[in-house]
CSV table of C-alpha atoms and ligand atoms in Angstrom, one decimal:
chain,number,residue,atom,x,y,z
X,1,MET,CA,51.8,69.9,47.8
X,2,THR,CA,54.1,68.8,50.7
X,3,LYS,CA,55.4,65.3,50.5
X,4,LEU,CA,54.5,62.7,53.1
X,5,TRP,CA,58.2,62.4,53.8
X,6,SER,CA,59.1,66.1,53.7
X,7,GLY,CA,60.2,66.4,57.4
X,8,ARG,CA,64.0,66.2,57.1
X,9,PHE,CA,64.2,68.1,53.8
X,10,GLN,CA,65.0,71.8,53.4
X,11,LYS,CA,64.5,72.0,49.7
X,12,GLU,CA,61.8,71.0,47.3
X,13,THR,CA,62.5,68.0,45.0
X,14,ASP,CA,63.6,68.9,41.6
X,15,ARG,CA,60.8,68.6,39.1
X,16,MET,CA,62.9,66.2,37.0
X,17,VAL,CA,63.4,64.0,40.0
X,18,ASP,CA,59.7,63.9,40.6
X,19,ASP,CA,59.1,62.7,37.1
X,20,PHE,CA,62.0,60.3,37.1
X,21,HIS,CA,61.3,58.4,40.2
X,22,SER,CA,57.5,58.5,40.2
X,23,SER,CA,55.8,55.2,39.4
X,24,ILE,CA,52.2,56.3,39.5
X,25,SER,CA,51.9,56.2,35.7
X,26,PHE,CA,52.2,52.4,35.8
X,27,ASP,CA,51.5,51.3,39.4
X,28,SER,CA,48.1,53.0,39.6
X,29,ARG,CA,46.6,49.8,38.3
X,30,LEU,CA,47.4,48.3,41.7
X,31,TYR,CA,44.9,50.6,43.4
X,32,LYS,CA,42.4,47.8,44.3
X,33,TYR,CA,45.0,45.7,46.0
X,34,ASP,CA,46.6,48.7,47.7
X,35,ILE,CA,43.2,49.7,49.2
X,36,SER,CA,42.2,46.2,50.3
X,37,GLY,CA,45.6,45.7,51.9
X,38,SER,CA,45.2,49.0,53.7
X,39,ILE,CA,41.7,48.1,54.9
X,40,ALA,CA,43.0,44.8,56.4
X,41,HIS,CA,45.9,46.7,58.0
X,42,ALA,CA,43.7,49.3,59.6
X,43,LYS,CA,41.3,46.6,60.9
X,44,MET,CA,44.2,44.8,62.4
X,45,LEU,CA,45.7,47.9,64.0
X,46,ALA,CA,42.3,48.4,65.8
X,47,ARG,CA,42.1,44.7,66.7
X,48,VAL,CA,45.5,44.8,68.6
X,49,GLY,CA,44.7,48.2,70.1
X,50,ILE,CA,47.2,50.4,68.2
X,51,ILE,CA,44.3,52.6,66.9
X,52,SER,CA,40.7,52.8,68.1
X,53,HIS,CA,37.9,51.0,66.4
X,54,LEU,CA,36.3,54.3,65.6
X,55,GLU,CA,39.5,55.4,63.9
X,56,ALA,CA,39.6,52.2,62.0
X,57,ASP,CA,36.0,52.7,60.9
X,58,ALA,CA,36.8,56.2,59.6
X,59,ILE,CA,39.9,54.9,57.7
X,60,VAL,CA,38.0,52.0,56.2
X,61,GLY,CA,35.1,54.3,55.2
X,62,GLY,CA,37.5,56.7,53.7
X,63,LEU,CA,39.4,54.0,51.7
X,64,THR,CA,36.1,52.6,50.5
X,65,GLY,CA,35.1,56.0,49.2
X,66,ILE,CA,38.4,56.4,47.4
X,67,LEU,CA,38.0,53.0,45.8
X,68,ALA,CA,34.6,54.1,44.5
X,69,GLY,CA,36.0,57.4,43.3
X,70,ILE,CA,38.8,55.7,41.4
X,71,GLU,CA,36.4,53.3,39.8
X,72,ALA,CA,34.1,56.0,38.8
X,73,GLY,CA,37.0,57.8,37.2
X,74,ARG,CA,36.7,60.8,39.6
X,75,VAL,CA,40.3,60.6,40.9
X,76,GLU,CA,43.3,62.2,39.3
X,77,PHE,CA,46.6,60.8,40.6
X,78,SER,CA,49.5,63.1,41.4
X,79,VAL,CA,53.0,62.5,40.0
X,80,ALA,CA,54.4,64.4,43.0
X,81,ALA,CA,52.9,61.8,45.3
X,82,GLU,CA,55.2,59.3,43.6
X,83,ASP,CA,53.3,56.0,43.6
X,84,ILE,CA,49.9,54.4,44.2
X,85,HIS,CA,50.7,53.9,47.9
X,86,MET,CA,51.3,57.5,48.7
X,87,ASN,CA,48.6,58.7,46.4
X,88,VAL,CA,46.0,56.7,48.2
X,89,GLU,CA,47.3,57.7,51.6
X,90,GLN,CA,47.3,61.4,50.6
X,91,LEU,CA,43.7,61.1,49.2
X,92,LEU,CA,42.7,59.5,52.5
X,93,ILE,CA,44.1,62.3,54.6
X,94,GLU,CA,42.4,64.8,52.3
X,95,SER,CA,39.1,63.0,52.6
X,96,ILE,CA,39.0,62.1,56.4
X,97,GLY,CA,41.5,64.5,57.9
X,98,ASP,CA,44.1,63.8,60.6
X,99,VAL,CA,42.9,60.3,61.5
X,100,GLY,CA,44.0,59.3,58.0
X,101,LYS,CA,47.6,59.9,59.1
X,102,LYS,CA,47.4,56.9,61.4
X,103,LEU,CA,47.0,54.3,58.6
X,104,HIS,CA,50.7,54.0,57.9
X,105,THR,CA,51.5,53.0,61.5
X,106,ALA,CA,53.8,50.0,61.7
X,107,ARG,CA,54.0,49.8,57.9
X,108,SER,CA,56.4,50.8,55.2
X,109,ARG,CA,55.9,51.2,51.5
X,110,ASN,CA,58.5,48.4,51.2
X,111,ASP,CA,56.3,45.7,52.7
X,112,GLN,CA,53.2,47.5,51.2
X,113,VAL,CA,54.4,47.3,47.6
X,114,ALA,CA,55.5,43.6,48.1
X,115,LEU,CA,51.9,42.9,49.3
X,116,ASP,CA,50.3,44.7,46.4
X,117,VAL,CA,52.3,43.0,43.8
X,118,ARG,CA,51.7,39.6,45.4
X,119,MET,CA,47.9,40.2,45.4
X,120,TYR,CA,48.0,41.4,41.9
X,121,LEU,CA,50.0,38.4,40.7
X,122,ARG,CA,47.7,36.0,42.5
X,123,ASP,CA,44.8,37.2,40.4
X,124,GLU,CA,46.8,37.2,37.2
X,125,ILE,CA,47.9,33.6,37.8
X,126,ASP,CA,44.3,32.6,38.3
X,127,GLY,CA,43.4,34.4,35.1
X,128,VAL,CA,46.1,32.8,33.0
X,129,GLY,CA,45.3,29.4,34.5
X,130,GLN,CA,41.7,29.8,33.4
X,131,LEU,CA,42.7,30.8,29.9
X,132,LEU,CA,45.0,27.8,29.6
X,133,SER,CA,42.3,25.5,30.8
X,134,GLU,CA,39.9,26.9,28.2
X,135,LEU,CA,42.4,26.5,25.5
X,136,ILE,CA,43.2,22.9,26.4
X,137,SER,CA,39.4,22.2,26.5
X,138,VAL,CA,39.1,23.5,22.9
X,139,LEU,CA,42.0,21.5,21.7
X,140,LEU,CA,40.5,18.3,23.3
X,141,ASP,CA,37.2,19.0,21.5
X,142,ILE,CA,39.0,19.3,18.2
X,143,SER,CA,41.1,16.2,18.9
X,144,GLU,CA,38.0,14.1,19.6
X,145,LYS,CA,36.9,14.9,16.0
X,146,HIS,CA,40.2,14.0,14.5
X,147,LEU,CA,41.2,10.6,16.0
X,148,ASP,CA,41.3,9.2,12.5
X,149,THR,CA,42.6,12.2,10.7
X,150,VAL,CA,45.9,10.9,9.5
X,151,MET,CA,48.8,13.3,8.9
X,152,PRO,CA,52.6,12.9,8.7
X,153,GLY,CA,54.6,13.3,11.9
X,154,TYR,CA,57.9,15.1,11.3
X,155,THR,CA,61.4,15.1,12.6
X,156,HIS,CA,63.8,17.7,11.1
X,157,LEU,CA,60.7,18.9,9.3
X,158,GLN,CA,61.0,15.9,7.1
X,159,ARG,CA,58.1,13.5,6.9
X,160,ALA,CA,58.8,10.7,9.4
X,161,GLN,CA,55.9,8.5,10.5
X,162,PRO,CA,52.1,8.8,10.2
X,163,ILE,CA,50.2,10.1,13.2
X,164,SER,CA,46.8,11.6,13.7
X,165,LEU,CA,45.9,15.3,14.0
X,166,ALA,CA,44.4,14.4,17.4
X,167,HIS,CA,47.8,13.0,18.6
X,168,HIS,CA,49.6,16.1,17.3
X,169,LEU,CA,47.2,18.5,19.1
X,170,LEU,CA,47.4,16.5,22.3
X,171,ALA,CA,51.2,17.1,22.4
X,172,TYR,CA,50.3,20.8,22.9
X,173,CYS,CA,47.7,19.9,25.5
X,174,GLN,CA,50.6,18.3,27.5
X,175,MET,CA,52.7,21.4,27.2
X,176,PHE,CA,49.8,23.7,28.3
X,177,SER,CA,49.0,21.3,31.2
X,178,ARG,CA,52.6,21.5,32.4
X,179,ASP,CA,52.2,25.3,32.2
X,180,MET,CA,49.2,25.1,34.4
X,181,ASP,CA,51.1,23.0,37.0
X,182,ARG,CA,53.9,25.6,37.0
X,183,LEU,CA,51.5,28.4,37.7
X,184,VAL,CA,49.9,26.5,40.6
X,185,ASP,CA,53.4,25.9,42.0
X,186,CYS,CA,54.4,29.5,41.6
X,187,ARG,CA,51.2,30.6,43.2
X,188,ARG,CA,52.2,28.8,46.4
X,189,ARG,CA,55.2,31.1,46.8
X,190,VAL,CA,53.2,34.2,45.7
X,191,ASN,CA,50.6,33.6,48.3
X,192,VAL,CA,52.6,34.5,51.4
X,193,LEU,CA,51.9,37.7,53.3
X,194,PRO,CA,54.9,40.2,53.5
X,195,LEU,CA,53.1,42.9,55.4
X,196,GLY,CA,54.6,43.3,58.9
X,197,ALA,CA,58.1,43.3,57.6
X,198,GLY,CA,58.1,47.1,57.7
X,199,ALA,CA,60.9,48.9,55.9
X,200,LEU,CA,63.2,45.9,56.5
X,201,ALA,CA,63.4,45.1,60.2
X,202,GLY,CA,59.8,44.4,61.2
X,203,THR,CA,58.2,46.7,63.7
X,204,THR,CA,58.1,47.3,67.4
X,205,PHE,CA,54.2,47.2,67.4
X,206,PRO,CA,52.5,43.9,68.3
X,207,LEU,CA,51.0,43.2,64.9
X,208,ASP,CA,48.6,40.3,64.3
X,209,ARG,CA,50.0,39.3,60.9
X,210,GLU,CA,48.1,36.0,60.8
X,211,TYR,CA,44.8,38.0,61.0
X,212,VAL,CA,45.8,40.1,58.0
X,213,ALA,CA,46.8,37.0,56.2
X,214,ARG,CA,43.4,35.5,56.8
X,215,GLU,CA,41.6,38.7,55.8
X,216,LEU,CA,43.5,38.9,52.5
X,217,GLY,CA,43.4,35.2,51.7
X,218,PHE,CA,47.1,34.4,52.2
X,219,ASP,CA,48.2,30.9,53.2
X,220,ALA,CA,51.1,32.0,55.3
X,221,VAL,CA,53.2,34.9,56.5
X,222,THR,CA,56.8,35.6,55.5
X,223,GLU,CA,59.4,34.4,57.9
X,224,ASN,CA,62.2,36.9,57.5
X,225,SER,CA,61.6,40.7,57.3
X,226,LEU,CA,64.7,41.3,55.1
X,227,ASP,CA,63.7,38.7,52.6
X,228,ALA,CA,60.0,39.8,52.7
X,229,VAL,CA,60.8,43.2,51.3
X,230,SER,CA,63.6,42.2,48.9
X,231,ASP,CA,62.2,39.0,47.4
X,232,ARG,CA,60.8,39.2,43.9
X,233,ASP,CA,61.6,35.6,43.1
X,234,PHE,CA,57.9,35.0,42.6
X,235,ALA,CA,57.8,37.7,39.8
X,236,VAL,CA,60.7,35.9,38.1
X,237,GLU,CA,59.0,32.6,38.5
X,238,PHE,CA,55.8,34.0,36.9
X,239,ALA,CA,57.8,35.6,34.0
X,240,ALA,CA,59.5,32.2,33.5
X,241,ALA,CA,56.2,30.4,33.5
X,242,ALA,CA,54.8,33.0,31.1
X,243,SER,CA,57.9,32.6,28.9
X,244,LEU,CA,57.3,28.9,28.6
X,245,ILE,CA,53.7,29.4,27.7
X,246,MET,CA,54.7,31.9,25.0
X,247,MET,CA,57.4,29.5,23.8
X,248,HIS,CA,54.8,26.8,23.5
X,249,LEU,CA,52.4,29.2,21.7
X,250,SER,CA,55.2,30.2,19.4
X,251,ARG,CA,55.8,26.6,18.3
X,252,PHE,CA,52.1,26.0,17.7
X,253,CYS,CA,51.9,29.3,15.8
X,254,GLU,CA,54.8,28.4,13.7
X,255,GLU,CA,53.0,25.2,12.7
X,256,ILE,CA,49.9,27.1,12.0
X,257,VAL,CA,51.8,29.4,9.7
X,258,LEU,CA,53.4,26.5,7.9
X,259,TRP,CA,50.2,24.5,7.7
X,260,SER,CA,48.2,27.3,6.2
X,261,SER,CA,50.8,27.8,3.4
X,262,ALA,CA,49.9,26.5,0.0
X,263,GLU,CA,52.9,24.2,0.2
X,264,PHE,CA,51.3,22.3,3.1
X,265,GLY,CA,47.6,23.1,2.7
X,266,PHE,CA,46.8,21.3,6.0
X,267,ILE,CA,44.5,24.0,7.4
X,268,GLU,CA,42.7,27.2,6.4
X,269,LEU,CA,42.3,29.9,9.0
X,270,ASP,CA,38.9,31.6,9.4
X,271,ASP,CA,38.6,35.0,7.6
X,272,ALA,CA,37.9,36.5,11.0
X,273,TYR,CA,41.3,35.5,12.2
X,274,SER,CA,43.4,36.3,9.1
X,275,THR,CA,44.4,39.5,7.4
X,276,GLY,CA,45.0,40.8,3.9
X,277,SER,CA,47.8,42.6,2.1
X,278,SER,CA,47.7,46.3,1.2
X,279,MET,CA,49.3,45.6,-2.2
X,280,MET,CA,48.7,42.0,-3.1
X,281,PRO,CA,45.0,41.4,-3.6
X,282,GLN,CA,45.2,37.6,-3.4
X,283,LYS,CA,46.8,37.4,0.0
X,284,LYS,CA,45.3,35.9,3.2
X,285,ASN,CA,47.9,36.0,5.9
X,286,PRO,CA,48.2,34.3,9.3
X,287,ASP,CA,49.2,37.5,11.0
X,288,VAL,CA,47.7,36.6,14.3
X,289,ALA,CA,49.7,33.5,14.6
X,290,GLU,CA,52.9,35.4,13.5
X,291,LEU,CA,52.2,38.1,16.0
X,292,ILE,CA,51.8,35.7,18.9
X,293,ARG,CA,55.1,34.0,17.8
X,294,GLY,CA,56.7,37.5,17.7
X,295,LYS,CA,55.3,38.5,21.1
X,296,SER,CA,57.1,35.6,22.8
X,297,GLY,CA,60.2,37.8,22.3
X,298,ARG,CA,58.9,40.6,24.6
X,299,VAL,CA,57.9,38.1,27.3
X,300,PHE,CA,61.4,36.5,27.3
X,301,GLY,CA,62.7,40.1,27.4
X,302,ASP,CA,60.5,40.7,30.5
X,303,LEU,CA,62.0,37.7,32.2
X,304,THR,CA,65.5,38.9,31.4
X,305,ALA,CA,64.7,42.4,32.6
X,306,LEU,CA,63.5,41.1,35.9
X,307,LEU,CA,66.5,38.9,36.5
X,308,THR,CA,68.9,41.7,35.5
X,309,VAL,CA,67.2,44.2,37.8
X,310,LEU,CA,67.5,41.9,40.8
X,311,LYS,CA,71.0,40.6,40.0
X,312,GLY,CA,73.6,41.8,42.6
X,313,LEU,CA,71.1,43.9,44.7
X,314,PRO,CA,72.2,44.1,48.3
X,315,LEU,CA,69.6,43.5,51.0
X,316,ALA,CA,67.0,44.7,51.5
X,317,TYR,CA,64.7,47.0,49.4
X,318,ASN,CA,66.4,49.1,46.7
X,319,LYS,CA,64.6,51.5,44.4
X,320,ASP,CA,65.8,49.4,41.5
X,321,MET,CA,63.0,47.1,42.4
X,322,GLN,CA,60.4,49.6,41.3
X,323,GLU,CA,61.5,48.4,37.8
X,324,ASP,CA,59.9,45.0,38.5
X,325,LYS,CA,56.4,46.3,37.7
X,326,GLU,CA,56.4,47.2,34.0
X,327,ALA,CA,58.1,43.9,33.1
X,328,LEU,CA,55.8,41.9,35.2
X,329,PHE,CA,52.6,43.7,34.0
X,330,ASP,CA,53.8,43.3,30.4
X,331,ALA,CA,54.4,39.6,30.8
X,332,ALA,CA,51.0,39.0,32.3
X,333,ASP,CA,49.2,41.3,29.8
X,334,THR,CA,50.9,39.8,26.8
X,335,VAL,CA,50.4,36.2,27.7
X,336,LYS,CA,46.7,36.8,28.5
X,337,LYS,CA,46.1,38.6,25.3
X,338,CYS,CA,47.8,35.9,23.3
X,339,LEU,CA,45.9,33.0,25.0
X,340,LEU,CA,42.7,34.9,24.6
X,341,ILE,CA,43.0,35.3,20.8
X,342,PHE,CA,44.7,32.0,20.1
X,343,ARG,CA,41.7,29.9,21.3
X,344,PRO,CA,39.2,31.1,18.7
X,345,LEU,CA,41.9,31.1,16.1
X,346,VAL,CA,42.3,27.3,16.5
X,347,ALA,CA,38.7,26.7,17.2
X,348,THR,CA,37.7,28.1,13.9
X,349,MET,CA,40.4,26.8,11.6
X,350,ARG,CA,39.3,24.4,8.8
X,351,VAL,CA,41.2,21.1,8.6
X,352,ARG,CA,41.9,19.8,5.2
X,353,LYS,CA,41.9,16.2,6.0
X,354,GLU,CA,42.5,15.0,2.4
X,355,ASN,CA,45.7,17.0,2.1
X,356,MET,CA,47.0,15.7,5.4
X,357,ALA,CA,46.3,12.1,4.4
X,358,GLN,CA,47.9,12.7,1.0
X,359,ALA,CA,51.0,14.0,2.7
X,360,ALA,CA,51.1,11.1,5.1
X,361,ARG,CA,50.9,8.6,2.2
X,362,GLY,CA,53.9,10.3,0.5
X,363,GLY,CA,57.3,10.6,1.9
X,364,PHE,CA,57.6,6.9,2.8
X,365,THR,CA,56.2,7.5,6.3
X,366,ASN,CA,55.4,3.7,6.4
X,367,ALA,CA,59.0,2.7,5.9
X,368,THR,CA,59.5,1.9,9.6
X,369,ASP,CA,56.4,-0.3,9.4
X,370,LEU,CA,57.8,-2.3,6.5
X,371,ALA,CA,61.0,-2.8,8.6
X,372,ASP,CA,58.8,-3.8,11.6
X,373,TYR,CA,56.9,-6.2,9.3
X,374,LEU,CA,60.2,-7.9,8.4
X,375,VAL,CA,61.3,-8.1,12.0
X,376,GLN,CA,58.0,-9.9,12.9
X,377,ARG,CA,59.0,-12.4,10.3
X,378,GLY,CA,62.4,-13.1,11.9
X,379,VAL,CA,64.6,-10.6,10.1
X,380,PRO,CA,67.0,-8.8,12.5
X,381,PHE,CA,66.0,-5.1,12.7
X,382,ARG,CA,69.4,-3.8,11.4
X,383,GLU,CA,69.0,-6.0,8.3
X,384,ALA,CA,65.4,-5.0,7.9
X,385,HIS,CA,66.4,-1.4,8.0
X,386,GLU,CA,68.9,-2.0,5.2
X,387,ILE,CA,66.4,-3.9,3.1
X,388,VAL,CA,63.8,-1.2,3.4
X,389,GLY,CA,66.4,1.5,2.7
X,390,ARG,CA,67.2,-0.2,-0.6
X,391,ALA,CA,63.5,-0.5,-1.4
X,392,VAL,CA,63.0,3.3,-0.8
X,393,ALA,CA,66.0,4.0,-3.1
X,394,TYR,CA,64.3,1.9,-5.7
X,395,CYS,CA,61.0,3.7,-5.2
X,396,LEU,CA,62.7,7.1,-5.6
X,397,GLU,CA,64.2,6.0,-8.8
X,398,HIS,CA,60.9,4.7,-10.1
X,399,ASN,CA,58.8,7.5,-8.6
X,400,LYS,CA,56.6,5.1,-6.6
X,401,SER,CA,55.6,4.7,-3.0
X,402,LEU,CA,56.3,1.5,-1.1
X,403,ASP,CA,52.7,0.3,-1.3
X,404,GLU,CA,52.7,0.9,-5.0
X,405,LEU,CA,55.4,-1.8,-5.6
X,406,SER,CA,54.2,-5.1,-6.8
X,407,LEU,CA,54.6,-8.2,-4.6
X,408,GLU,CA,57.2,-9.4,-7.0
X,409,GLU,CA,59.2,-6.1,-6.8
X,410,LEU,CA,58.9,-6.3,-3.0
X,411,ARG,CA,60.1,-9.9,-2.8
X,412,GLY,CA,63.1,-8.9,-4.8
X,413,PHE,CA,64.3,-7.1,-1.6
X,414,SER,CA,63.3,-9.9,0.8
X,415,SER,CA,61.7,-13.3,0.4
X,416,SER,CA,60.1,-12.8,3.8
X,417,ILE,CA,57.6,-10.4,2.3
X,418,ASN,CA,54.1,-11.8,1.5
X,419,GLU,CA,50.7,-10.6,0.3
X,420,ASP,CA,49.8,-9.4,3.8
X,421,VAL,CA,52.4,-6.7,3.6
X,422,TYR,CA,50.0,-4.3,1.9
X,423,GLU,CA,47.7,-4.3,4.9
X,424,ALA,CA,50.7,-3.9,7.3
X,425,ILE,CA,51.9,-0.8,5.6
X,426,ALA,CA,48.6,0.9,4.8
X,427,VAL,CA,49.0,4.4,6.4
X,428,ALA,CA,45.9,4.2,8.6
X,429,ARG,CA,47.0,0.8,9.9
X,430,CYS,CA,50.4,2.2,10.7
X,431,VAL,CA,48.8,4.7,13.0
X,432,ALA,CA,46.4,2.1,14.5
X,433,ALA,CA,49.2,-0.3,15.2
X,434,ARG,CA,51.0,2.2,17.5
X,435,SER,CA,48.8,1.5,20.4
X,436,VAL,CA,51.5,1.8,23.0
X,437,THR,CA,50.5,4.1,25.9
X,438,GLY,CA,51.2,7.6,24.7
X,439,GLY,CA,51.1,6.5,21.1
X,440,PRO,CA,49.0,7.8,18.2
X,441,ALA,CA,46.5,4.8,17.8
X,442,PRO,CA,43.0,6.1,18.1
X,443,GLU,CA,42.2,4.2,21.2
X,444,ALA,CA,45.4,5.3,22.9
X,445,VAL,CA,44.6,8.9,22.0
X,446,GLN,CA,41.1,8.5,23.2
X,447,LYS,CA,42.5,7.4,26.6
X,448,ALA,CA,44.8,10.4,26.6
X,449,ILE,CA,41.9,12.7,25.9
X,450,GLN,CA,39.9,11.2,28.8
X,451,ALA,CA,42.9,11.6,31.2
X,452,ALA,CA,43.3,15.2,30.1
X,453,ARG,CA,39.7,15.9,30.6
X,454,GLN,CA,39.8,14.4,34.1
X,455,ARG,CA,42.8,16.6,35.0
X,456,LEU,CA,40.9,19.6,33.8
X,457,GLY,CA,37.7,18.7,35.5
X,458,ARG,CA,35.8,19.3,32.2
R,1,LIG,N1,57.0,52.7,44.2
R,1,LIG,C1,57.9,51.9,45.0
R,1,LIG,C2,58.1,50.6,44.3
R,1,LIG,O1,57.4,50.4,43.4
R,1,LIG,C3,57.3,51.6,46.4
R,1,LIG,C4,58.3,51.4,47.4
R,1,LIG,C5,59.2,52.6,47.6
R,1,LIG,N2,59.9,52.5,48.8
R,1,LIG,C6,60.9,53.4,49.1
R,1,LIG,N3,61.4,53.3,50.2
R,1,LIG,N4,61.2,54.3,48.2
R,1,LIG,O2,59.0,49.9,44.6
C-alpha cells in the first residue's frame, strides 16, 4: 500500500520502522473523535469555499459510513497507515475515491492529533467527574446514618480524640470535591480548539476556526499555532488531577485495609468485594482496596512519563509526543476503574459501631476534654495539660480509664474537679462539644453534609 506521504521517497519504509513508529494499536480508540473532527473540518472547508458543498457532502457521507463500519467491527486498521488519522483518511479515499483526497486540505496531523486528544480528554474528564460525584453521594448517605457513631480520631495512628464515622467520611468528601474542582479547571484549558494551527505555522487558507469550534463544542480557539501543536500541558494537568484522586483513594483504601483487620474490627467488607486465599481457608482479604492502593503507583507513573516525554522538547511538534497517549489513556482508564469499584465497596461495607465506640473509649481520647474542663474552671491550659498527663500515667499504672477513676482519685490531681466531670468527659459528649464549624459534633457534621449536597446538586 503506498503511503499518504510517499511522494519524496524512493524506497519503501523498513518493516521494522513501520512497526516501531505506528501508533494505530493504541490510538485507534480515538476514531470517534477523529471522524467528528474531520466532519466539522470538511463542512468548514465548504463553508469558506475551499471545497464545494457537493464534495463536502461526499466526504461527510463517507466518514459517517466509516464510523458505522468501525462500530460494527467491519474495519481492520492497517499498521502501515501508521495512526488513526491516516487510517481514516485512507479508508475514506478507498470508499469515495479522489474527492476523499481533499479532506486534509489546510490541516496537518499535528493539529489533528491535538484536536482528537482534547476531545477524548473532555469526555474522560466528564466521566471521571460523574464517578466522583456518585462516590461523594454514597459517602454522604453513609455519613447521614453515622452522625452518632463514635470512633477514635488518630494522629500518628495513635488514638487521639473521639470523632464520628460521619466526620471521618466527610474528610474524604472534601478531598474528592477538590478533585472535582481540579477537573473542572483542567477542562477549561482542554476545551480550546487547536485545529487551524496546521503543522506548526497555520495555513494560507482562510479557515473559519470559530465555526469549527462551535460545531465541536469548544469554548475558544488556540492563539498561537506553535503552541497549539506542541502543548500537552492539559494532559499533564489531567494526569496530575488523576494522581491526586488515586492518592486520596489510596489513603482511604489503606484505612479500609486497617479497619477490616481483626486488630481494628471497625468494618467488615461484603463478601462480593473480598477475596479468599488459595492456601488458608479462613482468610477473607481486602484485595480490592489493596489493588486500588497499588494502582495509584501506575497513575503517578503516567504523570511522570508525560512530564518526562515533554521535558526539553523543542518547538513545535516532535514524534516524542506520540508517547503521550498510552500514559494518558492508562491514567484515565485506571482512575475510572478504581472509582467505579470503590463506590459499591464502601456502600456495602458493614460498620461495627460497638468496636468503634469501644476503641474510642480506650486510649484516653477524652484527655484533652479533661484538660479543657479544668481550663473552664480557671486552671491555665499548660497546667491543666500537666495535671491530666499525671492522671493518665496513674491510669496506665492502675489499668483504668480516666472516667473509671473515682472522684476522690481525680481530686487528688486537682481540687477543681467536681462531680460534673463525668458528664464532661463522656466520649459521646466529647464529640458533641466540638461544635465549631468544621468540627465533629453531629449538628456541625449535618451542616457539612447539607453544604456538600448543595455543591453536588443532589
Ligand atoms: N500519531 C501521531 C501522534 O500521535 C500523529 C501526529 C504525527 N505527525 C507527524 N508529523 N508525524 O502524535
